[in-house]
PDB file of C-alpha atoms in Angstrom:
ATOM      1  CA  MET D 299     -24.920 -15.254  -1.835  1.00  0.00           C
ATOM      2  CA  ASP D 300     -23.867 -13.345   1.316  1.00  0.00           C
ATOM      3  CA  GLN D 301     -22.070 -16.430   2.564  1.00  0.00           C
ATOM      4  CA  GLN D 302     -20.045 -16.579  -0.664  1.00  0.00           C
ATOM      5  CA  MET D 303     -19.084 -12.904  -0.279  1.00  0.00           C
ATOM      6  CA  ASP D 304     -18.019 -13.516   3.332  1.00  0.00           C
ATOM      7  CA  GLN D 305     -15.840 -16.437   2.225  1.00  0.00           C
ATOM      8  CA  LYS D 306     -14.241 -14.310  -0.514  1.00  0.00           C
ATOM      9  CA  SER D 307     -13.501 -11.415   1.834  1.00  0.00           C
ATOM     10  CA  MET D 308     -12.044 -13.829   4.402  1.00  0.00           C
ATOM     11  CA  ALA D 309      -9.865 -15.428   1.726  1.00  0.00           C
ATOM     12  CA  LEU D 310      -8.554 -12.016   0.671  1.00  0.00           C
ATOM     13  CA  SER D 311      -7.633 -11.033   4.228  1.00  0.00           C
ATOM     14  CA  GLU D 312      -5.935 -14.317   5.152  1.00  0.00           C
ATOM     15  CA  PRO D 313      -2.213 -14.574   4.444  1.00  0.00           C
ATOM     16  CA  ARG D 314      -1.415 -16.859   1.518  1.00  0.00           C
ATOM     17  CA  SER D 315       0.829 -19.813   2.205  1.00  0.00           C
ATOM     18  CA  GLY D 316       4.491 -18.857   1.994  1.00  0.00           C
ATOM     19  CA  CYS D 317       3.668 -15.172   2.437  1.00  0.00           C
ATOM     20  CA  PRO D 318       4.648 -13.150   5.494  1.00  0.00           C
ATOM     21  CA  GLY D 319       1.881 -11.919   7.754  1.00  0.00           C
ATOM     22  CA  PHE D 320       1.034  -8.237   7.934  1.00  0.00           C
ATOM     23  CA  THR D 321      -1.960  -6.118   8.894  1.00  0.00           C
ATOM     24  CA  ASN D 322      -4.485  -4.871   6.355  1.00  0.00           C
ATOM     25  CA  LYS D 323      -3.097  -1.353   6.678  1.00  0.00           C
ATOM     26  CA  GLN D 324       0.471  -2.565   6.172  1.00  0.00           C
ATOM     27  CA  GLY D 325      -0.726  -4.537   3.158  1.00  0.00           C
ATOM     28  CA  GLN D 326      -2.183  -1.397   1.627  1.00  0.00           C
ATOM     29  CA  TYR D 327       1.094   0.483   2.085  1.00  0.00           C
ATOM     30  CA  LEU D 328       3.035  -2.408   0.570  1.00  0.00           C
ATOM     31  CA  ALA D 329       0.593  -2.632  -2.344  1.00  0.00           C
ATOM     32  CA  PHE D 330       0.971   1.112  -2.922  1.00  0.00           C
ATOM     33  CA  ILE D 331       4.775   0.850  -2.931  1.00  0.00           C
ATOM     34  CA  TRP D 332       4.621  -1.952  -5.487  1.00  0.00           C
ATOM     35  CA  ALA D 333       2.004  -0.272  -7.706  1.00  0.00           C
ATOM     36  CA  TYR D 334       3.796   3.094  -7.590  1.00  0.00           C
ATOM     37  CA  GLY D 335       7.060   1.460  -8.636  1.00  0.00           C
ATOM     38  CA  LEU D 336       5.336  -0.419 -11.433  1.00  0.00           C
ATOM     39  CA  ILE D 337       3.746   2.746 -12.829  1.00  0.00           C
ATOM     40  CA  ASN D 338       6.573   5.226 -12.248  1.00  0.00           C
ATOM     41  CA  ALA D 339       9.651   2.967 -12.539  1.00  0.00           C
ATOM     42  CA  ARG D 340      10.953   4.286  -9.212  1.00  0.00           C
ATOM     43  CA  ALA D 341      10.102   3.930  -5.552  1.00  0.00           C
ATOM     44  CA  PRO D 342       7.643   6.376  -3.981  1.00  0.00           C
ATOM     45  CA  ALA D 343       8.743   9.189  -1.710  1.00  0.00           C
ATOM     46  CA  GLU D 344       7.077   9.384   1.687  1.00  0.00           C
ATOM     47  CA  ARG D 345       5.267  12.487   0.357  1.00  0.00           C
ATOM     48  CA  ASP D 346       3.699  10.365  -2.413  1.00  0.00           C
ATOM     49  CA  MET D 347       2.330   7.973   0.198  1.00  0.00           C
ATOM     50  CA  GLN D 348       1.132  10.874   2.324  1.00  0.00           C
ATOM     51  CA  ARG D 349      -0.773  12.303  -0.640  1.00  0.00           C
ATOM     52  CA  PHE D 350      -2.373   8.947  -1.505  1.00  0.00           C
ATOM     53  CA  PHE D 351      -3.360   7.875   2.003  1.00  0.00           C
ATOM     54  CA  GLY D 352      -4.285  11.354   3.228  1.00  0.00           C
ATOM     55  CA  VAL D 353      -2.407  11.077   6.515  1.00  0.00           C
ATOM     56  CA  THR D 354       0.312  13.120   8.202  1.00  0.00           C
ATOM     57  CA  ALA D 355       4.014  12.916   7.374  1.00  0.00           C
ATOM     58  CA  PRO D 356       4.868  11.447  10.818  1.00  0.00           C
ATOM     59  CA  SER D 357       2.257   8.698  10.291  1.00  0.00           C
ATOM     60  CA  ILE D 358       3.827   7.734   6.977  1.00  0.00           C
ATOM     61  CA  HIS D 359       7.322   7.765   8.429  1.00  0.00           C
ATOM     62  CA  GLN D 360       6.271   5.547  11.350  1.00  0.00           C
ATOM     63  CA  MET D 361       4.660   3.071   8.945  1.00  0.00           C
ATOM     64  CA  VAL D 362       7.826   2.962   6.829  1.00  0.00           C
ATOM     65  CA  LEU D 363       9.899   2.329   9.959  1.00  0.00           C
ATOM     66  CA  HIS D 364       7.538  -0.496  11.021  1.00  0.00           C
ATOM     67  CA  LEU D 365       7.611  -2.096   7.563  1.00  0.00           C
ATOM     68  CA  GLU D 366      11.396  -1.932   7.569  1.00  0.00           C
ATOM     69  CA  ARG D 367      11.669  -3.308  11.114  1.00  0.00           C
ATOM     70  CA  ASP D 368       9.351  -6.193  10.199  1.00  0.00           C
ATOM     71  CA  GLY D 369      11.568  -7.082   7.219  1.00  0.00           C
ATOM     72  CA  LEU D 370       8.957  -6.258   4.579  1.00  0.00           C
ATOM     73  CA  ILE D 371      10.912  -3.423   2.932  1.00  0.00           C
ATOM     74  CA  ARG D 372      14.497  -2.185   2.770  1.00  0.00           C
ATOM     75  CA  ARG D 373      15.806   1.390   2.458  1.00  0.00           C
ATOM     76  CA  GLN D 374      19.238   2.845   1.879  1.00  0.00           C
ATOM     77  CA  ALA D 375      20.238   5.512   4.387  1.00  0.00           C
ATOM     78  CA  GLY D 376      20.651   8.979   2.896  1.00  0.00           C
ATOM     79  CA  MET D 377      19.193   7.961  -0.462  1.00  0.00           C
ATOM     80  CA  ALA D 378      15.822   9.336  -1.580  1.00  0.00           C
ATOM     81  CA  ARG D 379      13.224   6.973  -3.057  1.00  0.00           C
ATOM     82  CA  SER D 380      15.146   3.893  -1.982  1.00  0.00           C
ATOM     83  CA  ILE D 381      12.246   1.797  -0.640  1.00  0.00           C
ATOM     84  CA  GLU D 382      12.473  -1.751  -1.942  1.00  0.00           C
ATOM     85  CA  LEU D 383       9.931  -4.526  -1.338  1.00  0.00           C
ATOM     86  CA  LEU D 384      11.406  -7.668   0.187  1.00  0.00           C
ATOM     87  CA  ILE D 385       8.335  -9.828  -0.389  1.00  0.00           C
ATOM     88  CA  ASP D 386       6.774 -11.285  -3.511  1.00  0.00           C
ATOM     89  CA  HIS D 387       4.191  -8.941  -5.017  1.00  0.00           C
ATOM     90  CA  ASN D 388       1.833 -11.924  -5.367  1.00  0.00           C
ATOM     91  CA  CYS D 389       1.497 -11.856  -1.567  1.00  0.00           C
ATOM     92  CA  LEU D 390       0.105  -8.322  -1.629  1.00  0.00           C
ATOM     93  CA  PRO D 391      -3.584  -7.436  -1.350  1.00  0.00           C
ATOM     94  CA  VAL D 392      -5.412  -5.426  -3.991  1.00  0.00           C
ATOM     95  CA  LEU D 393      -4.751  -1.717  -3.500  1.00  0.00           C
ATOM     96  CA  GLN D 394      -7.964   0.011  -2.429  1.00  0.00           C
ATOM     97  CA  PRO D 395      -8.679   3.641  -3.337  1.00  0.00           C
ATOM     98  CA  CYS D 396      -8.537   5.965  -0.346  1.00  0.00           C
ATOM     99  CA  HIS D 397     -10.274   9.026  -1.732  1.00  0.00           C
ATOM    100  CA  SER D 398     -13.283   9.646  -3.872  1.00  0.00           C
ATOM    101  CA  VAL D 399     -12.435  11.098  -7.252  1.00  0.00           C
ATOM    102  CA  LYS D 400     -12.783  14.871  -7.340  1.00  0.00           C
ATOM    103  CA  THR D 401     -13.772  16.505 -10.589  1.00  0.00           C
ATOM    104  CA  SER D 402     -14.617  19.973 -11.774  1.00  0.00           C
ATOM    105  CA  VAL D 403     -17.052  18.615 -14.343  1.00  0.00           C
ATOM    106  CA  GLN D 404     -20.635  19.457 -13.501  1.00  0.00           C
ATOM    107  CA  ARG D 405     -23.102  16.630 -13.232  1.00  0.00           C
ATOM    108  CA  TYR D 406     -26.114  16.642 -15.502  1.00  0.00           C
TER     109      TYR D 406
END
């Protein structure tokens, strides 16, 4: 059973044929951009990514610059929420939650 799980996790982390290579972290950012656009019908702002991933604004900006430099996304200068994916969404990994869900409901 453990061997099957190892094979599945390896298959998920390996790039699919015809898909560009990117790191796991880059894949999560790309998956977030795609999912955010699907849900909200617009591209995310860097602040939206910062809130989701729980990292600093400079970290988000550097990641966006790297994704753009690597040809995975495109942005329009001077235009807010202009991030556009340049790869097929079928190449993206499953978006993993970054934070535990916080609730004000008391447990029983």
